[in-house]
Tab-separated table of C-alpha atoms and ligand atoms in Angstrom:
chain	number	residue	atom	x	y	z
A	7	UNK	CA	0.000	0.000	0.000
A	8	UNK	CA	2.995	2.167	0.953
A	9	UNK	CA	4.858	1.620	-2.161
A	10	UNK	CA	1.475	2.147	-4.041
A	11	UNK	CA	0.891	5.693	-2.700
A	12	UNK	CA	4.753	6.446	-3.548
A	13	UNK	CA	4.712	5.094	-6.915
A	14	UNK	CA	1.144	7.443	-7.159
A	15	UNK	CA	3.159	10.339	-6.103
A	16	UNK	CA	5.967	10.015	-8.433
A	17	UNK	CA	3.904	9.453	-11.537
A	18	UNK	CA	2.136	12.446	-10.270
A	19	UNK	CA	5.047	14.536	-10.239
A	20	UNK	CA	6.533	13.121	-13.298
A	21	UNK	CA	4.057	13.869	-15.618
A	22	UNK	CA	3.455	17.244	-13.592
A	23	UNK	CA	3.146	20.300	-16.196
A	24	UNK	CA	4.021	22.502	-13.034
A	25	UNK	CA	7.526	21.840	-13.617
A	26	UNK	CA	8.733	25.653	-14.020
A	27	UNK	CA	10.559	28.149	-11.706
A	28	UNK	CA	8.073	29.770	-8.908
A	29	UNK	CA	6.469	32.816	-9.602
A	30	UNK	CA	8.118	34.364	-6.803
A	31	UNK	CA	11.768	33.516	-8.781
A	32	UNK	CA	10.451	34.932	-12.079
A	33	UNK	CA	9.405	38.047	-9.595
A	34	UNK	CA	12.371	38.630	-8.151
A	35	UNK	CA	14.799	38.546	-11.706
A	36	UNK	CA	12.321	40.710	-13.234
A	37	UNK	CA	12.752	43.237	-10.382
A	38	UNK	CA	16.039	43.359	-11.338
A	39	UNK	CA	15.657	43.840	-15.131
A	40	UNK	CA	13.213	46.671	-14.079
A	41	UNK	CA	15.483	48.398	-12.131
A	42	UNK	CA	17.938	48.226	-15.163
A	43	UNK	CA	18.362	51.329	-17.044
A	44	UNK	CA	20.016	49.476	-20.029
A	45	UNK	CA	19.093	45.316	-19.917
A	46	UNK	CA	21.608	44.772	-22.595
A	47	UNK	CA	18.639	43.158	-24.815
A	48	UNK	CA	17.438	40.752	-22.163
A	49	UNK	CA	13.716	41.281	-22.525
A	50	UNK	CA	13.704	39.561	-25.488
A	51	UNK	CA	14.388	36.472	-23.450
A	52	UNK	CA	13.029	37.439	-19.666
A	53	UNK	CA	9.287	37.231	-20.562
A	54	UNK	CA	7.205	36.998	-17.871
A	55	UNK	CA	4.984	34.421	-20.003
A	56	UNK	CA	7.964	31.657	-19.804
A	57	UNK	CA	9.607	29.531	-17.143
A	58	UNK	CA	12.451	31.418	-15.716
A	59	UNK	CA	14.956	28.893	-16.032
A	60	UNK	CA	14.623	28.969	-19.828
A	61	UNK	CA	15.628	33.013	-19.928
A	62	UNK	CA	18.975	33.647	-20.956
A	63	UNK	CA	21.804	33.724	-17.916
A	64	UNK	CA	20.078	31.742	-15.883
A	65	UNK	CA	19.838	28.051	-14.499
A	66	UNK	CA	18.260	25.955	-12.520
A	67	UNK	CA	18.434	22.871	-10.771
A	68	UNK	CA	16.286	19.769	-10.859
A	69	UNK	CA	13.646	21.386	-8.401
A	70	UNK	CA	13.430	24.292	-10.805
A	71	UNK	CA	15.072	26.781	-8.077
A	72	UNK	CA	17.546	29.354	-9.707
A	73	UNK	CA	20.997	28.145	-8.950
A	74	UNK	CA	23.162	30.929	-11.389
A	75	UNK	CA	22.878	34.121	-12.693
A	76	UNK	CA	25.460	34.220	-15.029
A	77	UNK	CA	25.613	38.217	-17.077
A	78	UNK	CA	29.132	38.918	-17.627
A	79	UNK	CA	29.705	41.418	-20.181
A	80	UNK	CA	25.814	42.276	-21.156
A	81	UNK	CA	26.253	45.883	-21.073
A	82	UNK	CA	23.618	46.441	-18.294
A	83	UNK	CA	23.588	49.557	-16.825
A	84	UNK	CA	21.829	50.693	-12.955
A	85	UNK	CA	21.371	49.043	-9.557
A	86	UNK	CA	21.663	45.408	-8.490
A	87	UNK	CA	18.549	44.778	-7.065
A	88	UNK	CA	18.462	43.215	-3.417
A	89	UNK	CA	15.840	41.094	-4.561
A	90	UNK	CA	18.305	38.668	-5.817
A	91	UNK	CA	19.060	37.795	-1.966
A	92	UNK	CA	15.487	36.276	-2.442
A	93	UNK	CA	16.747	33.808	-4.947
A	94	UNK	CA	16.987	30.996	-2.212
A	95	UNK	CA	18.891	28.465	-4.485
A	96	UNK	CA	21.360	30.394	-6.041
A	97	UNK	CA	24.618	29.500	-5.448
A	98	UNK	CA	27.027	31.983	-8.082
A	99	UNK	CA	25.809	35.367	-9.382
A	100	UNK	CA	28.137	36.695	-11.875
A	101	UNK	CA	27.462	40.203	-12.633
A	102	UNK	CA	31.154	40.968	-14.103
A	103	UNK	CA	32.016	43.778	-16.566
A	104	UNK	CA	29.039	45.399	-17.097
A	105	UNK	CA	28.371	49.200	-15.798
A	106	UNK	CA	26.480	48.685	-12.928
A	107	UNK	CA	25.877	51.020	-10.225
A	108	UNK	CA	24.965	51.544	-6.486
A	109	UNK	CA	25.804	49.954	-3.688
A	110	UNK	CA	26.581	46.335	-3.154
A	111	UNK	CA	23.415	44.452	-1.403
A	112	UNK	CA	24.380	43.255	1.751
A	113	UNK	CA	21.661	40.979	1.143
A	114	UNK	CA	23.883	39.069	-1.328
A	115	UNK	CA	27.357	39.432	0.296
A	116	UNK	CA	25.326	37.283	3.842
A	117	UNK	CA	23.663	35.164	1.585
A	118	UNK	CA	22.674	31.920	3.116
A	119	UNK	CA	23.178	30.321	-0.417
A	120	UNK	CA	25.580	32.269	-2.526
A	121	UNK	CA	28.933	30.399	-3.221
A	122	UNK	CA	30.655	32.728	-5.740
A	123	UNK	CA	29.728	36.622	-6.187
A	124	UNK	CA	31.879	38.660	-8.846
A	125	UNK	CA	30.678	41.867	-9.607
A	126	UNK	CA	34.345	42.833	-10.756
A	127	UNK	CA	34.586	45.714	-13.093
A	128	UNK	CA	31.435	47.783	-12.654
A	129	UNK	CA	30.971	50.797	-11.137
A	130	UNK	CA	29.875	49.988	-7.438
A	131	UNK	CA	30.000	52.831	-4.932
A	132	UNK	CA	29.758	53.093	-1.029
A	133	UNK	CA	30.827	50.719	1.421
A	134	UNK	CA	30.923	47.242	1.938
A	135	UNK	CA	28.391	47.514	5.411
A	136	UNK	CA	28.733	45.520	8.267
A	137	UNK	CA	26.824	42.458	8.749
A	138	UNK	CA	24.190	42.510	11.693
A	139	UNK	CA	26.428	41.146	14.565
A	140	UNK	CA	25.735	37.462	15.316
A	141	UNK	CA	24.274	36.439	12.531
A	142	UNK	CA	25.141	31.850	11.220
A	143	UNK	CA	27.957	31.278	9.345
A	144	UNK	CA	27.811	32.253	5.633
A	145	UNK	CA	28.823	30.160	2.323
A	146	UNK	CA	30.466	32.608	0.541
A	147	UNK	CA	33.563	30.861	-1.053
A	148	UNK	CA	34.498	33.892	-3.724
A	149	UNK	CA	33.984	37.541	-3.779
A	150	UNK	CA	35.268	39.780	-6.396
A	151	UNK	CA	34.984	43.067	-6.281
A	152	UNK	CA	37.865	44.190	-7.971
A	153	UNK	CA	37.625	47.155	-10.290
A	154	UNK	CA	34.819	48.974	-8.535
A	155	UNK	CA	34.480	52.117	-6.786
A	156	UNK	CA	33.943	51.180	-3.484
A	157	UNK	CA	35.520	53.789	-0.444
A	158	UNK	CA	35.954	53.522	2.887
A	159	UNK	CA	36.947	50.836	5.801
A	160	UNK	CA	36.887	47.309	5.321
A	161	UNK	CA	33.732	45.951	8.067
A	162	UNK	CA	35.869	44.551	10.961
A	163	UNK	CA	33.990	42.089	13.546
A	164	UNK	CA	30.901	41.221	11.451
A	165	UNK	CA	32.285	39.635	9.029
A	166	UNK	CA	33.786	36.845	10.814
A	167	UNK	CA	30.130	35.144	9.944
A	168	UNK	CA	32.414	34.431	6.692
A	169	UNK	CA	33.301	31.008	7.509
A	170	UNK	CA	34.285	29.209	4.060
A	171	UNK	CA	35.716	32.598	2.624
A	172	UNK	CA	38.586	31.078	0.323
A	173	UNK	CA	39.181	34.655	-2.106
A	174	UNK	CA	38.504	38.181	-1.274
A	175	UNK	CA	39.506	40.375	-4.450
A	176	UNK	CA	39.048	43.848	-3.458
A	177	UNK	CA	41.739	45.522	-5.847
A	178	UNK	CA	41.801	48.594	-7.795
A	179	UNK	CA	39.029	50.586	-5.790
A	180	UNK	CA	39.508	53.041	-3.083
A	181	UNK	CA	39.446	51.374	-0.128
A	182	UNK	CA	41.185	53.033	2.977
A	183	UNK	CA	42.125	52.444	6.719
A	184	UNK	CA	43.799	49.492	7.850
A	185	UNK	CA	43.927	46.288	5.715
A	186	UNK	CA	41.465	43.777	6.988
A	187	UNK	CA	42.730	40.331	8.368
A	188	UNK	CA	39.350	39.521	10.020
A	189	UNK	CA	38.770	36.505	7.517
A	190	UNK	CA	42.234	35.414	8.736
A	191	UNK	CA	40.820	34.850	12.584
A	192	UNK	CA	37.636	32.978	11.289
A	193	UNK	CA	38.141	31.546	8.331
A	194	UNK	CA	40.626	28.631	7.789
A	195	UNK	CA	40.656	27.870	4.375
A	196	UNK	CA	41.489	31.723	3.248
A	197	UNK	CA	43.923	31.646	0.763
A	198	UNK	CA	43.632	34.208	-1.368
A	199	UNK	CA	43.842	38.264	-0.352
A	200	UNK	CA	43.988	40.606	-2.953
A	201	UNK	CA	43.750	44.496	-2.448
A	202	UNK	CA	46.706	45.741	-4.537
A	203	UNK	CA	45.648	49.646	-6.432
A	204	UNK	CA	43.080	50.509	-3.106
A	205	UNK	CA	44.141	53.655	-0.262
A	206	UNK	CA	45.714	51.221	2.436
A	207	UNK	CA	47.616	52.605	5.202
A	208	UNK	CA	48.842	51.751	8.080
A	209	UNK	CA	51.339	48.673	8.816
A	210	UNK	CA	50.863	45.347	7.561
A	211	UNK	CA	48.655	44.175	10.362
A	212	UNK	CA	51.117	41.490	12.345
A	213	UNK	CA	47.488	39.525	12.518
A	214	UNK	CA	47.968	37.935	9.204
A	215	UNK	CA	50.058	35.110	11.041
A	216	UNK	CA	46.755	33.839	11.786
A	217	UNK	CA	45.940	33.169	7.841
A	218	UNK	CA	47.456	29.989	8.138
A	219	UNK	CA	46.479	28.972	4.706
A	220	UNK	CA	46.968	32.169	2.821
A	221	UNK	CA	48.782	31.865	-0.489
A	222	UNK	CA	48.353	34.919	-1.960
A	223	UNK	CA	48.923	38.222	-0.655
A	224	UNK	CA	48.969	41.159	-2.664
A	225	UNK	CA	48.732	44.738	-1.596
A	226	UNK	CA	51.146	46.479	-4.140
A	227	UNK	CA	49.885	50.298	-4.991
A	228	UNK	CA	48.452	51.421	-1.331
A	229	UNK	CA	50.222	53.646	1.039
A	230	UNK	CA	51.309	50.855	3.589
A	231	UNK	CA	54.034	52.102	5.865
A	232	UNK	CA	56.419	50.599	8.582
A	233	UNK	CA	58.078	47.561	8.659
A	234	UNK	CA	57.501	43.918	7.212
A	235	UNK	CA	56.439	42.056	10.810
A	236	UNK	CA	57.873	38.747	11.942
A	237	UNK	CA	54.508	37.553	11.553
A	238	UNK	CA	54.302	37.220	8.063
A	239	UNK	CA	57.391	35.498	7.255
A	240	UNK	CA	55.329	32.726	9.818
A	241	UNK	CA	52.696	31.806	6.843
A	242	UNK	CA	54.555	29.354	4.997
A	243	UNK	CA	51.951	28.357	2.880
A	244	UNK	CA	52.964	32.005	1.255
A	245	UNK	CA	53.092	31.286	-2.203
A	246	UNK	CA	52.865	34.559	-3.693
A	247	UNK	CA	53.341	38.071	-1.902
A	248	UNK	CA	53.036	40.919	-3.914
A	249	UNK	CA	53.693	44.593	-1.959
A	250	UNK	CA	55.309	46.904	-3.983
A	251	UNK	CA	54.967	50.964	-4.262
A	252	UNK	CA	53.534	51.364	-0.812
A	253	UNK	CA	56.232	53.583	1.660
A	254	UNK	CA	57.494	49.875	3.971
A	255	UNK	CA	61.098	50.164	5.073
A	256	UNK	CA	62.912	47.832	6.988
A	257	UNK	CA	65.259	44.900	6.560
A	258	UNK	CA	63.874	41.219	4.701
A	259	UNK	CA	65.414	39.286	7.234
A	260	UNK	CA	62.945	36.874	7.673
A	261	UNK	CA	61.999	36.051	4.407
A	262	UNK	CA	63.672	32.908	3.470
A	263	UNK	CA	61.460	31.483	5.868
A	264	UNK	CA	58.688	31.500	2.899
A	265	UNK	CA	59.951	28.036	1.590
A	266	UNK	CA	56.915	28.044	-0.376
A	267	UNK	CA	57.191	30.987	-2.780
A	268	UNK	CA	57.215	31.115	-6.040
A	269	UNK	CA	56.608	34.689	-6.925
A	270	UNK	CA	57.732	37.611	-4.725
A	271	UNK	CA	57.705	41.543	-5.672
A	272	UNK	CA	58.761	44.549	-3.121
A	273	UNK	CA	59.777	46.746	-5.467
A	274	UNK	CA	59.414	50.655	-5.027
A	275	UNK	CA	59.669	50.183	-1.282
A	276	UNK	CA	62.334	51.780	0.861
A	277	UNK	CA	63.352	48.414	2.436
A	278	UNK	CA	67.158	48.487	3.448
A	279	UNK	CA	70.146	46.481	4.314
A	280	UNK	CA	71.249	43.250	2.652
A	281	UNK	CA	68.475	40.976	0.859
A	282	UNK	CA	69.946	37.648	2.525
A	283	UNK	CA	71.904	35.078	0.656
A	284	UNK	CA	69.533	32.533	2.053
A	285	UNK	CA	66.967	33.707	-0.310
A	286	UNK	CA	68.703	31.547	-2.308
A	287	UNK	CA	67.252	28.838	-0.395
A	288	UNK	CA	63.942	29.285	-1.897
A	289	UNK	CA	63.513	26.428	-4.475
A	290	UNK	CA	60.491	27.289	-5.842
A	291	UNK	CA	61.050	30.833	-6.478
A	292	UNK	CA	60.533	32.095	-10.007
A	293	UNK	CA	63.775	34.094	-11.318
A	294	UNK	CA	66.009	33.715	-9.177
A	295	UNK	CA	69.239	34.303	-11.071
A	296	UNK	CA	67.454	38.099	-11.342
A	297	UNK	CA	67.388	38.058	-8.193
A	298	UNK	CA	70.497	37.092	-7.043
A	299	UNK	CA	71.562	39.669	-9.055
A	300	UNK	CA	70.247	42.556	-7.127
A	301	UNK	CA	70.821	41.119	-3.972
A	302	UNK	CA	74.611	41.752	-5.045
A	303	UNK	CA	73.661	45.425	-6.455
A	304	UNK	CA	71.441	46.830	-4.465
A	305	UNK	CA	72.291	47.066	-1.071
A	306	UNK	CA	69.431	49.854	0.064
A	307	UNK	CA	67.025	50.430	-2.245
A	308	UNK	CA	64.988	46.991	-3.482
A	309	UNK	CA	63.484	47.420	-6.616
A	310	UNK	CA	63.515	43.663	-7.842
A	311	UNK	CA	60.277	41.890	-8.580
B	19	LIG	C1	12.221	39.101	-0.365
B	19	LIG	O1	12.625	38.663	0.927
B	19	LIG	C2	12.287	39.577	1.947
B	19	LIG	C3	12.925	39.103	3.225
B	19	LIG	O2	12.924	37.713	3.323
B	19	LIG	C4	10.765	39.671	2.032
B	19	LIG	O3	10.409	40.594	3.034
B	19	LIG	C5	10.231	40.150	0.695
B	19	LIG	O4	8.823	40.136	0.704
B	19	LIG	C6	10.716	39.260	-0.432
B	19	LIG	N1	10.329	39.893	-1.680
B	19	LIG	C7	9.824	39.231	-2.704
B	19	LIG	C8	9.489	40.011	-3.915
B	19	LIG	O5	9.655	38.040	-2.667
B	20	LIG	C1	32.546	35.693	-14.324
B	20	LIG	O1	32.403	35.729	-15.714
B	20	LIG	C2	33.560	36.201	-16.408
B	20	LIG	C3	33.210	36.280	-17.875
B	20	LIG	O2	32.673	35.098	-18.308
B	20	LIG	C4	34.712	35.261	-16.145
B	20	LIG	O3	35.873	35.730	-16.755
B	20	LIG	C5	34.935	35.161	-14.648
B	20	LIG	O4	35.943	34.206	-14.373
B	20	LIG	C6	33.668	34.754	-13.931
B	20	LIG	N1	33.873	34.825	-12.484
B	20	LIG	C7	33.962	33.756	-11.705
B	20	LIG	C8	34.187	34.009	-10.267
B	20	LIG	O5	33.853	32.622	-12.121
B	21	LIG	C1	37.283	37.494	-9.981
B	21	LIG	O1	38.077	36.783	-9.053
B	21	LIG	C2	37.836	35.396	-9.058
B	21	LIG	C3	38.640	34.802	-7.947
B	21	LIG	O2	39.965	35.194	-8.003
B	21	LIG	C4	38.218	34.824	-10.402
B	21	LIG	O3	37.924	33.449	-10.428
B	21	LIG	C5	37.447	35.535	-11.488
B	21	LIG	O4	37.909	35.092	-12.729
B	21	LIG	C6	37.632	37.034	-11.384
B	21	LIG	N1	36.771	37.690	-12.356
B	21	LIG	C7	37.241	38.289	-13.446
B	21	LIG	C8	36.250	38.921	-14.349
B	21	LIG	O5	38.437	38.333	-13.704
B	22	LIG	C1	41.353	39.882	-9.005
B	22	LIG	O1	40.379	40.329	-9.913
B	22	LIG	C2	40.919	40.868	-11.087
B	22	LIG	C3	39.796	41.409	-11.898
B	22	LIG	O2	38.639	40.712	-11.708
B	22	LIG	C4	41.670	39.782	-11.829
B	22	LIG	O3	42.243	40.301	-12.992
B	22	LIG	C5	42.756	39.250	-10.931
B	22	LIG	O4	43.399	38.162	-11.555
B	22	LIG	C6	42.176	38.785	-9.630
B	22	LIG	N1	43.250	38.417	-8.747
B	22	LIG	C7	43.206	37.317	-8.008
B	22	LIG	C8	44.411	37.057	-7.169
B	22	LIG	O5	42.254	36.569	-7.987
B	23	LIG	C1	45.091	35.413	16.098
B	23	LIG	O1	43.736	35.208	16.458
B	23	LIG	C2	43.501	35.131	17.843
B	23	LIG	C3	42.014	34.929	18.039
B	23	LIG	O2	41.585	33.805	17.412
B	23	LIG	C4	43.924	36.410	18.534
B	23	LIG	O3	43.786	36.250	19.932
B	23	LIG	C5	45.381	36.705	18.205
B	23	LIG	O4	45.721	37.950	18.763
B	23	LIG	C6	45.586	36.721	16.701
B	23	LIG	N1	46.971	36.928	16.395
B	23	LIG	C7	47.443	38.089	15.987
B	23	LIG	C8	48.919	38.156	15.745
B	23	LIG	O5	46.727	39.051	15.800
B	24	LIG	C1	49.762	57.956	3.363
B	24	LIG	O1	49.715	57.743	4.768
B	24	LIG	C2	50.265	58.819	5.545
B	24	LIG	C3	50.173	58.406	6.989
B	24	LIG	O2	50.780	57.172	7.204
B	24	LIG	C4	49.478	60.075	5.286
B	24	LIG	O3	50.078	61.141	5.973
B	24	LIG	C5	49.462	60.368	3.800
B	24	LIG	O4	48.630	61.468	3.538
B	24	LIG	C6	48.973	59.189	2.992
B	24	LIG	N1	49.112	59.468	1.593
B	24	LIG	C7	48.129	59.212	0.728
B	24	LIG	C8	48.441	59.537	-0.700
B	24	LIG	O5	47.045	58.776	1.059
C-alpha cells in the first residue's frame, strides 16, 4: 500500500506540467531587469509568459530553483537589485564587466546560499556595510569586487560570519584604513587576499600570522608604511606576496622562511640592508638568477620583482 501511494506520487510529479521556476523567482529577476536602465537586450528572453529557467543567464536545478545568474559582459547599466538575496537556491551570481551602479546588497554578500559573487569591473560605490552582529555562518567561497568604486573601511567584527571565505579580491578601488585580516581569525581555508591599487595605510597588520592557509597576498599600490612584521614570514603556505609601491622600510630578514614561494615583488619600497643570501634557499622561487643579481647590487634600495 505504501509503495502504491509512492509510486502514485511520483507518476504524479513526473508527468506534472508545473515543472517551471516559482512565480516568486520569475518576480524577483524581473525586479532586477526593471530596475535596469540598459538590460543589454534581455527582454527579449526574460518574458514573464515563460519559465524562468529557460531566460537567458540563468539556471536551474532539478527542483526548478535558480541556482546561477550568469551576465558577464551584457552591457547592463543601474542598480543590483536586493531582490536577488530572495533567490533561495542560487549559489554563483556573476554580474562581471558590465556598468552597474549603487551599492553592493548586503543581502547578497550574507547570503545563506551564494557560493561565488563577482561583480568585478562595474561601477559599485559606497561601502561594503557591516553584517548585523551574530548572525550563522555564511557560504560565501568567492567575492570579487575588484575594479569597482567602493571607499571607505573594510567591516571589521561582522564579518567573521564568513566562515568558508577562500578569495577576497578587493583591488583597484579606493578602499582606505587598515587592511582587513578579520577573515584570517575565522576563516581557515582563506587563501587568497587581494587588495593591490586601493588607499591602504597603516602597517601590515602582524594579525595575518593567523591566515594559516593564505597563499596569496597582494597589496602592491596602497600607502602601507612601517616595517615587514615577523609575523608574516610565519605563513609558509605564502606562495605569492606581492607589496610593492607602498612607503614599507625595513630589513627582509625573515623572508627565506617563505619556503613556499614562487613569486615575490617589493619593489618601489624603501626596504634596506642586505636581501639575505639565504633567499637563495627558496627552491620554488621564479627568477632567481634576477634576483640574485640585485641582492649583489642593491644594497638599500629593493626594486627587484
Ligand atoms: C524578499 O525577501 C524579503 C525578506 O525575506 C521579504 O520581506 C520580501 O517580501 C521578499 N520579496 C519578494 C518580492 O519576494
Ligand atoms: C565571471 O564571468 C567572467 C566572464 O565570463 C569570467 O571571466 C569570470 O571568471 C567569472 N567569475 C567567476 C568568479 O567565475
Ligand atoms: C574574480 O576573481 C575570481 C577569484 O579570483 C576569479 O575566479 C574571477 O575570474 C575574477 N573575475 C574576473 C572577471 O576576472
Ligand atoms: C582579481 O580580480 C581581477 C579582476 O577581476 C583579476 O584580474 C585578478 O586576476 C584577480 N586576482 C586574483 C588574485 O584573484
Ligand atoms: C590570532 O587570532 C587570535 C584569536 O583567534 C587572537 O587572539 C590573536 O591575537 C591573533 N593573532 C594576531 C597576531 O593578531
Ligand atoms: C599615506 O599615509 C600617511 C600616513 O601614514 C598620510 O600622511 C598620507 O597622507 C597618505 N598618503 C596618501 C596619498 O594617502
Amino acid at each position: 500500500m505504501a509503495s502504491f501511494s509512492l509510486a502514485l506520487v511520483l507518476l504524479v510529479y513526473l508527468v506534472s506540467p508545473t515543472s517551471s521556476c516559482t512565480e516568486q523567482e520569475k518576480s524577483s529577476l524581473l525586479q532586477l531587469l526593471a530596475g535596469l536602465s540598459r538590460d543589454g537586450g534581455l527582454t527579449a528572453s526574460w518574458r514573464h509568459d515563460t519559465d524562468c529557467c529557460t531566460w537567458e543567464g540563468i539556471t536551474c536545478n532539478q527542483d526548478r530553483k535558480v541556482t546561477d545568474v550568469l551576465l558577464a559582459s551584457r552591457g547592463l547599466e543601474g542598480p543590483i537589485s536586493p531582490l536577488l538575496g530572495n533567490l533561495t537556491g542560487l549559489l554563483r551570481l556573476n554580474l562581471s564587466r558590465n556598468s552597474l551602479s549603487g551599492g553592493l546588497p548586503l543581502e547578497l554578500v550574507s547570503s545563506s546560499s551564494i557560493l561565488v559573487l563577482d561583480v568585478s569591473f562595474n561601477r559599485l560605490t559606497g561601502g561594503l556595510g557591516e553584517l548585523t552582529s551574530s548572525i550563522p555562518a555564511r557560504p560565501l567561497q568567492v567575492l570579487n569586487i575588484s575594479s569597482n568604486l567602493f571607499t571607505g573601511r573594510f567591516p571589521s567584527t561582522t564579518w567573521e560570519a564568513m566562515k568558508s571565505l577562500v578569495v577576497l579580491n578587493a583591488s583597484s578601488n579606493r578602499f582606505t584604513g587598515q587592511m582587513p585580516t578579520t577573515p584570517c581569525v575565522s576563516t581557515p581555508s582563506f587563501a587568497v587576499l587581494e587588495l593591490s591599487f586601493n588607499q591602504l595605510s597603516g602597517n601590515i597588520p602582524p594579525g595575518l600570522s593567523n591566515c594559516s592557509a593564505l597563499k596569496l597576498l597582494g597589496a602592491g599600490y596602497n600607502n602601507l608604511s612601517g616595517t615587514l612584521p615577523d609575523e608574516l614570514f610565519k605563513g609558509t603556505s605564502l606562495e605569492h606576496l606581492s607589496l610593492p609601491n607602498n612607503r614599507l622600510e625595513g630589513a627582509l630578514d625573515g623572508i627565506s622562511k617563505l619556503t613556499n614561494l614562487v613569486t615575490l615583488d617589493l619593489g618601489g619600497n624603501e626596504l634596506s640592508g642586505n636581501i639575505p643570501e639565504s633567499i637563495g634557499d627558496l627552491k620554488r622561487l621564479e627568477e632567481q638568477g634576477q634576483l640574485r643579481k640585485f641582492v649583489q647590487s642593491k644594497k638599500t634600495r629593493s626594486s627587484f620583482q
